[in-house]
Amino acid sequence: MKRSRSVVVTLAGISLGLTGCRRAAEPAGLGVMKKEALPAEMRDKLPVFYPGQNPSAENPPLNAYDPHLGYYHRPCLAWYPYPYDYYDARWGYYRCGKWSRHSSSGGVRGFGGIGRGMGSIGSGVGDYTTQPVGAPVHEGVSQGQATAKRSALVSRGGFGSTGRSWSSFFSGGS
C-alpha cells in the first residue's frame, strides 16, 4: 500500500510541474513593476490608458501601462517592465531596456553633478553601451508582437502549456 501511495504522489507532482502550478518566484528585476510601486510623482504623470484586446493595433502614449506587458516606450515602439525614464539610484534612468546615468533632458542625476551628453539609444552613443553591473537589461516586447505575447501571458499554465514564466519575454529568453 505504501508503494501505490508514492506512485500517486509522484504522478501528482509531475502533473503539477507540467501544468505550471508549481512555479518558482520571479527573479528580482524581471517582472513588470506595478504602478503602485512607482514613486507618487511618476505615477501621477502616467497617461490614462485602458488596454484593449489587440494591443498591437493600438497607438499607446508614452508610458502607457498594461499589467501584462508593462510600460510602452514610444521611442522604441516596444513594451518594457519599467516606465520610460524611471530612475533607480543604483543604475540610473531606464529607457528601452537599458540604463543611462543621464536624464532625458541631458542632466546627470545621482552621479555627483549636472552634465550633458546623452546619446540616442539606438546609435550606441552615450553611456548605453556599458550597462551597470547587476542592472536588469531587457529586450522588450515589440508593438507588433504585443497581442501575441499578451495572450501567452494571460493564458499561461494549464494543460498543453509549458507554464514558462512571462519574464523570459523581457529578458531575451524563450
Short mmCIF file of C-alpha atoms in Angstrom, two decimals:
data_model
loop_
_atom_site.label_atom_id
_atom_site.label_comp_id
_atom_site.label_asym_id
_atom_site.label_seq_id
_atom_site.Cartn_x
_atom_site.Cartn_y
_atom_site.Cartn_z
CA MET A 1 0.00 0.00 0.00
CA LYS A 2 2.87 2.34 0.69
CA ARG A 3 4.21 1.86 -2.85
CA SER A 4 0.93 2.83 -4.60
CA ARG A 5 0.66 5.95 -2.48
CA SER A 6 4.13 7.10 -3.62
CA VAL A 7 3.17 6.46 -7.27
CA VAL A 8 0.08 8.66 -6.89
CA VAL A 9 2.11 11.38 -5.20
CA THR A 10 4.79 11.18 -7.93
CA LEU A 11 2.18 11.38 -10.71
CA ALA A 12 0.51 14.32 -9.00
CA GLY A 13 3.87 16.11 -8.69
CA ILE A 14 4.65 15.53 -12.37
CA SER A 15 1.20 16.80 -13.35
CA LEU A 16 1.57 19.96 -11.25
CA GLY A 17 5.05 20.58 -12.64
CA LEU A 18 3.90 20.23 -16.27
CA THR A 19 0.85 22.44 -15.89
CA GLY A 20 2.82 25.28 -14.37
CA CYS A 21 1.12 25.16 -10.98
CA ARG A 22 4.46 24.88 -9.21
CA ARG A 23 6.37 27.97 -10.28
CA ALA A 24 9.39 29.45 -8.62
CA ALA A 25 9.25 33.07 -7.58
CA GLU A 26 10.11 35.59 -10.30
CA PRO A 27 13.77 36.62 -10.30
CA ALA A 28 14.20 40.14 -8.90
CA GLY A 29 14.13 42.86 -11.51
CA LEU A 30 12.47 40.90 -14.32
CA GLY A 31 8.77 41.29 -13.59
CA VAL A 32 6.59 44.21 -14.61
CA MET A 33 6.78 46.92 -11.99
CA LYS A 34 3.28 47.57 -10.69
CA LYS A 35 2.02 51.14 -10.93
CA GLU A 36 1.53 51.20 -7.18
CA ALA A 37 5.27 50.62 -6.66
CA LEU A 38 6.26 53.75 -8.60
CA PRO A 39 7.08 56.99 -6.80
CA ALA A 40 3.95 59.15 -6.49
CA GLU A 41 5.35 61.88 -8.77
CA MET A 42 5.94 59.38 -11.60
CA ARG A 43 2.66 57.53 -11.02
CA ASP A 44 0.77 60.83 -11.30
CA LYS A 45 2.36 61.50 -14.69
CA LEU A 46 1.33 58.19 -16.26
CA PRO A 47 -1.22 58.66 -19.04
CA VAL A 48 -4.74 57.30 -18.71
CA PHE A 49 -4.73 54.13 -20.79
CA TYR A 50 -7.12 51.19 -20.92
CA PRO A 51 -5.51 48.29 -22.77
CA GLY A 52 -7.75 46.59 -25.29
CA GLN A 53 -7.81 43.04 -26.62
CA ASN A 54 -5.43 43.85 -29.50
CA PRO A 55 -2.57 45.98 -28.17
CA SER A 56 -0.62 45.57 -31.45
CA ALA A 57 -3.30 47.60 -33.28
CA GLU A 58 -3.35 50.38 -30.70
CA ASN A 59 -1.26 53.54 -30.63
CA PRO A 60 -0.46 53.84 -26.91
CA PRO A 61 1.08 57.01 -25.46
CA LEU A 62 4.50 57.10 -23.79
CA ASN A 63 4.42 55.12 -20.53
CA ALA A 64 1.00 53.61 -21.20
CA TYR A 65 0.63 50.78 -18.68
CA ASP A 66 -0.64 47.29 -19.37
CA PRO A 67 -0.39 44.96 -16.35
CA HIS A 68 0.75 42.08 -18.60
CA LEU A 69 3.11 43.89 -20.98
CA GLY A 70 4.48 46.66 -18.80
CA TYR A 71 5.08 50.25 -19.92
CA TYR A 72 5.13 51.44 -23.52
CA HIS A 73 8.30 53.23 -24.64
CA ARG A 74 7.25 55.19 -27.73
CA PRO A 75 10.79 55.97 -28.93
CA CYS A 76 11.47 52.21 -29.14
CA LEU A 77 7.96 51.08 -30.17
CA ALA A 78 8.04 48.38 -27.51
CA TRP A 79 6.81 47.42 -24.03
CA TYR A 80 9.20 47.14 -21.06
CA PRO A 81 8.84 46.22 -17.36
CA TYR A 82 9.79 49.71 -16.11
CA PRO A 83 8.46 53.11 -17.22
CA TYR A 84 10.45 55.23 -19.65
CA ASP A 85 12.81 57.49 -17.66
CA TYR A 86 12.27 55.50 -14.44
CA TYR A 87 15.11 56.36 -12.07
CA ASP A 88 16.89 53.84 -9.86
CA ALA A 89 19.75 55.19 -7.71
CA ARG A 90 21.79 52.01 -8.34
CA TRP A 91 21.66 52.11 -12.17
CA GLY A 92 20.34 55.47 -13.38
CA TYR A 93 17.50 56.13 -15.85
CA TYR A 94 15.72 53.30 -17.64
CA ARG A 95 14.93 53.65 -21.34
CA CYS A 96 14.18 50.98 -23.93
CA GLY A 97 15.51 48.15 -21.80
CA LYS A 98 18.80 49.81 -20.85
CA TRP A 99 20.11 52.16 -18.20
CA SER A 100 21.75 55.57 -18.52
CA ARG A 101 23.17 57.86 -15.89
CA HIS A 102 21.76 60.81 -17.87
CA SER A 103 18.20 62.07 -17.61
CA SER A 104 16.25 62.54 -20.83
CA SER A 105 16.90 66.28 -20.51
CA GLY A 106 20.63 65.60 -20.56
CA GLY A 107 21.43 66.24 -16.92
CA VAL A 108 23.25 63.71 -14.75
CA ARG A 109 21.48 62.65 -11.57
CA GLY A 110 22.96 60.85 -8.64
CA PHE A 111 26.49 60.86 -10.05
CA GLY A 112 27.89 63.96 -8.39
CA GLY A 113 26.80 66.77 -10.66
CA ILE A 114 25.00 68.03 -13.72
CA GLY A 115 26.27 67.22 -17.18
CA ARG A 116 25.20 66.86 -20.79
CA GLY A 117 25.86 64.30 -23.46
CA MET A 118 23.16 61.66 -23.54
CA GLY A 119 23.35 59.92 -26.89
CA SER A 120 20.46 58.17 -28.55
CA ILE A 121 19.79 54.60 -27.52
CA GLY A 122 19.87 53.15 -31.00
CA SER A 123 23.09 54.88 -32.05
CA GLY A 124 25.27 53.32 -29.37
CA VAL A 125 26.43 56.83 -28.43
CA GLY A 126 26.38 57.96 -24.84
CA ASP A 127 26.52 55.57 -21.92
CA TYR A 128 24.15 52.85 -23.14
CA THR A 129 26.91 50.59 -24.45
CA THR A 130 28.20 49.66 -20.97
CA GLN A 131 25.50 48.71 -18.52
CA PRO A 132 25.93 48.84 -14.73
CA VAL A 133 26.85 45.51 -13.13
CA GLY A 134 23.73 43.69 -11.94
CA ALA A 135 21.30 46.03 -13.72
CA PRO A 136 18.38 44.23 -15.39
CA VAL A 137 18.51 44.71 -19.17
CA HIS A 138 15.52 43.75 -21.32
CA GLU A 139 14.77 43.25 -25.00
CA GLY A 140 11.16 44.30 -24.56
CA VAL A 141 8.08 43.21 -26.45
CA SER A 142 7.73 44.94 -29.81
CA GLN A 143 4.44 46.66 -30.58
CA GLY A 144 3.86 44.20 -33.45
CA GLN A 145 4.21 41.23 -31.07
CA ALA A 146 2.25 42.75 -28.18
CA THR A 147 -1.05 40.94 -28.83
CA ALA A 148 0.57 37.50 -29.20
CA LYS A 149 2.79 37.95 -26.15
CA ARG A 150 -0.05 39.32 -24.03
CA SER A 151 -2.26 36.35 -24.98
CA ALA A 152 0.52 33.99 -23.95
CA LEU A 153 0.97 35.83 -20.65
CA VAL A 154 -2.70 35.97 -19.78
CA SER A 155 -3.31 32.30 -20.51
CA ARG A 156 -0.09 30.81 -19.20
CA GLY A 157 -0.28 27.49 -17.40
CA GLY A 158 -2.81 24.70 -17.81
CA PHE A 159 -2.66 21.54 -19.90
CA GLY A 160 -0.82 21.85 -23.19
CA SER A 161 1.27 24.73 -21.93
CA THR A 162 4.85 24.78 -20.74
CA GLY A 163 3.97 27.11 -17.89
CA ARG A 164 7.01 29.26 -18.70
CA SER A 165 7.40 32.48 -16.86
CA TRP A 166 6.48 35.67 -18.75
CA SER A 167 9.67 37.32 -17.59
CA SER A 168 11.58 35.40 -20.27
CA PHE A 169 9.96 37.64 -22.88
CA PHE A 170 11.67 40.65 -21.32
CA SER A 171 15.00 39.02 -20.56
CA GLY A 172 15.56 37.68 -24.05
CA GLY A 173 14.97 34.03 -23.13
CA SER A 174 12.45 31.74 -24.74
#
